[in-house]
Amino acid sequence: MKDGKKTMAVYPGSFDPITNGHLDIIARGLTVFDEVVIAILVNPDKEPIFSVEERYDIIRETYAGDARVRVDTFSGLLVDYAEKVGASVIVRGLRAISDFEYEFQMALMNRRLNPRIETVFMMPAEGYSYLSSRLVKEVFTLGGHIHDLVPAVVERRLREKYGAPQGAEPSRRDGT
Ligand code: PNS
């Protein structure tokens, strides 16, 4: 709360799919800001596994009942979207040095485009530092376990879309 006004941050991304690493950043964002708007980029150039509508539904379900988290979609410039919804902060997660260059470029470009919007970086829990949507997709389609990496709704939707890949069921010691 600042000057009696709620503070709002935009957390933009592709979220294809949302992972527990994203959830970690959103939880951290909520310790600093009153409200976080998860803004899904509508990007016609990319071939996603989940459509924008599906990603929207997945995130809505993940945060059902949490009035501090809003879900939305956007196209065009991120800073224009942030300005439109009344947010003065963009939150991005920084997992590793490898993220830094791209994020640094985006943050400075966004500042150049609109100096009133500040980018805030947050570091996820160490356990998520290797986690990405791309790896989740790869691990799932190759039959690996993604149980602890994504919200339950994502795993369910992936199974509905692709079926349970071989080896995706946790094996039990007695072989059943
Ligand atoms: O999850 P991602 O794919 O790393 O998110 C990237 C995103 C959505 C933050 C970025 O592509 C973006 O902001 N796109 C909107 C277009 C824009 O504003 N471009 C100029 C800023 S560099």
XYZ file of C-alpha atoms and ligand atoms in Angstrom:
198
model
C 0.000 0.000 0.000
C 1.470 3.376 -1.033
C -0.317 6.676 -0.314
C -3.450 4.645 0.415
C -3.223 3.037 -3.026
C -2.698 -0.649 -3.653
C 0.644 -1.475 -5.260
C 0.396 -3.610 -8.365
C 3.041 -5.493 -10.305
C 2.771 -7.140 -13.693
C 4.406 -10.534 -14.023
C 4.636 -11.144 -17.785
C 5.616 -14.272 -19.645
C 4.714 -17.063 -22.012
C 3.749 -19.501 -19.228
C 3.680 -22.456 -21.618
C 3.172 -23.991 -19.135
C 3.338 -22.213 -15.792
C 5.808 -23.987 -13.469
C 6.437 -24.094 -9.749
C 9.321 -21.701 -10.415
C 6.802 -19.126 -11.677
C 4.611 -19.779 -8.626
C 7.622 -19.171 -6.401
C 8.258 -15.776 -8.020
C 4.562 -14.836 -7.754
C 4.583 -15.731 -4.038
C 7.661 -13.562 -3.553
C 6.039 -10.760 -5.527
C 3.051 -10.873 -3.205
C 5.314 -10.255 -0.214
C 6.235 -6.891 -1.758
C 3.188 -5.874 -3.818
C -0.512 -5.942 -2.912
C -1.533 -7.406 -6.239
C 0.208 -9.324 -9.023
C -1.204 -9.461 -12.530
C 0.016 -12.514 -14.420
C 0.113 -11.305 -18.020
C 0.305 -13.975 -20.715
C 1.885 -12.795 -23.955
C -0.180 -13.488 -27.057
C 2.602 -14.345 -29.464
C 1.477 -15.517 -32.899
C 5.091 -16.338 -33.884
C 5.465 -19.118 -31.350
C 3.938 -22.571 -31.567
C 2.850 -23.230 -28.004
C 1.701 -26.536 -26.555
C -1.138 -24.784 -24.734
C -3.203 -22.119 -26.457
C -3.457 -18.728 -24.755
C -6.984 -19.680 -23.621
C -5.728 -22.928 -22.111
C -2.880 -21.171 -20.317
C -5.319 -18.571 -19.038
C -7.624 -21.303 -17.683
C -4.729 -23.215 -16.102
C -3.472 -20.133 -14.273
C -7.000 -19.135 -13.223
C -7.485 -22.583 -11.748
C -4.104 -22.457 -10.008
C -5.003 -19.178 -8.296
C -8.741 -19.723 -7.824
C -9.877 -17.863 -4.722
C -6.749 -15.705 -4.390
C -7.995 -12.148 -4.855
C -4.433 -10.771 -4.940
C -3.593 -12.563 -8.182
C -5.189 -11.567 -11.465
C -4.699 -13.290 -14.815
C -4.769 -11.487 -18.127
C -3.414 -11.659 -21.663
C -1.626 -8.978 -23.595
C -0.147 -8.248 -26.993
C 2.028 -5.378 -28.135
C 4.460 -3.612 -25.865
C 4.641 -4.794 -22.277
C 5.176 -1.282 -20.923
C 2.011 -0.093 -22.683
C 0.097 -2.925 -21.094
C 1.542 -2.158 -17.642
C 0.591 1.506 -18.007
C -2.909 0.570 -19.174
C -3.617 -1.590 -16.094
C -2.062 0.961 -13.742
C 1.027 -1.023 -12.728
C 4.325 0.763 -12.240
C 6.398 -2.382 -11.748
C 7.289 -5.368 -13.922
C 8.456 -8.441 -12.012
C 10.781 -10.934 -13.652
C 12.484 -13.991 -12.227
C 16.251 -14.402 -12.497
C 17.332 -18.016 -12.217
C 20.925 -17.933 -13.258
C 23.613 -15.808 -14.863
C 22.427 -17.167 -18.211
C 19.120 -15.308 -17.753
C 20.871 -12.085 -16.986
C 21.858 -10.773 -20.402
C 18.424 -11.188 -21.966
C 16.661 -9.813 -18.898
C 19.059 -6.877 -18.642
C 18.430 -5.964 -22.278
C 14.668 -6.194 -21.845
C 14.677 -4.171 -18.632
C 16.726 -1.369 -20.183
C 14.677 -1.361 -23.378
C 11.482 -1.198 -21.342
C 12.932 1.664 -19.294
C 13.797 3.504 -22.472
C 10.284 2.958 -23.779
C 8.657 4.070 -20.536
C 10.845 5.367 -17.669
C 7.867 5.355 -15.279
C 7.793 1.542 -15.250
C 10.447 -0.110 -13.092
C 11.611 -3.718 -13.542
C 12.178 -5.692 -10.343
C 14.068 -8.990 -10.449
C 13.407 -11.733 -7.976
C 15.403 -14.901 -7.425
C 13.465 -18.150 -7.062
C 14.275 -20.770 -4.434
C 17.507 -22.545 -5.397
C 15.594 -25.723 -6.125
C 13.929 -24.001 -9.066
C 17.045 -22.448 -10.539
C 17.221 -25.104 -13.273
C 13.492 -25.197 -13.989
C 11.987 -23.896 -17.221
C 8.770 -24.440 -19.185
C 10.832 -25.805 -22.063
C 12.454 -28.488 -19.895
C 9.121 -29.418 -18.306
C 7.695 -30.063 -21.792
C 10.723 -32.076 -22.815
C 10.825 -34.162 -19.643
C 7.089 -34.872 -19.826
C 7.074 -35.905 -23.465
C 10.073 -38.194 -22.877
C 8.323 -39.913 -19.974
C 10.037 -38.265 -16.999
C 8.334 -37.172 -13.803
C 7.221 -33.555 -13.589
C 5.175 -33.980 -10.437
C 7.142 -31.574 -8.234
C 7.861 -29.138 -11.035
C 4.409 -27.865 -12.001
C 1.021 -27.269 -10.345
C -1.246 -30.350 -10.419
C -3.526 -28.776 -13.033
C -0.638 -28.525 -15.512
C 0.269 -32.185 -15.138
C -3.395 -33.126 -15.547
C -3.792 -30.973 -18.677
C -0.612 -32.394 -20.203
C -1.912 -35.925 -19.628
C -5.278 -34.982 -21.134
C -3.528 -33.572 -24.188
C -0.852 -36.165 -24.767
C -1.858 -39.131 -22.609
C 0.456 -40.424 -19.906
C 3.830 -40.953 -21.535
C 5.585 -44.246 -20.857
C 7.386 -44.167 -17.559
C 5.393 -41.195 -16.295
C 3.795 -43.249 -13.525
C 6.047 -43.440 -10.469
C 7.420 -47.006 -10.315
C 6.923 -48.830 -7.073
C 9.495 -51.039 -5.366
C 7.256 -54.091 -5.490
C 6.985 -53.612 -9.227
C 3.193 -53.109 -9.244
O 8.307 -16.066 -20.509
P 9.081 -15.285 -21.539
O 8.836 -15.854 -22.907
O 10.534 -15.171 -21.195
O 8.476 -13.775 -21.516
C 8.959 -12.807 -22.404
C 8.120 -11.522 -22.365
C 6.651 -11.832 -22.547
C 8.318 -10.846 -21.014
C 8.636 -10.573 -23.479
O 8.686 -11.288 -24.688
C 7.769 -9.337 -23.695
O 7.693 -8.499 -22.833
N 7.123 -9.235 -24.856
C 6.261 -8.118 -25.178
C 6.827 -7.292 -26.317
C 7.665 -6.116 -25.815
O 7.238 -5.353 -24.986
N 8.890 -6.026 -26.376
C 9.816 -4.941 -26.069
C 10.484 -5.101 -24.711
S 12.049 -5.793 -24.835
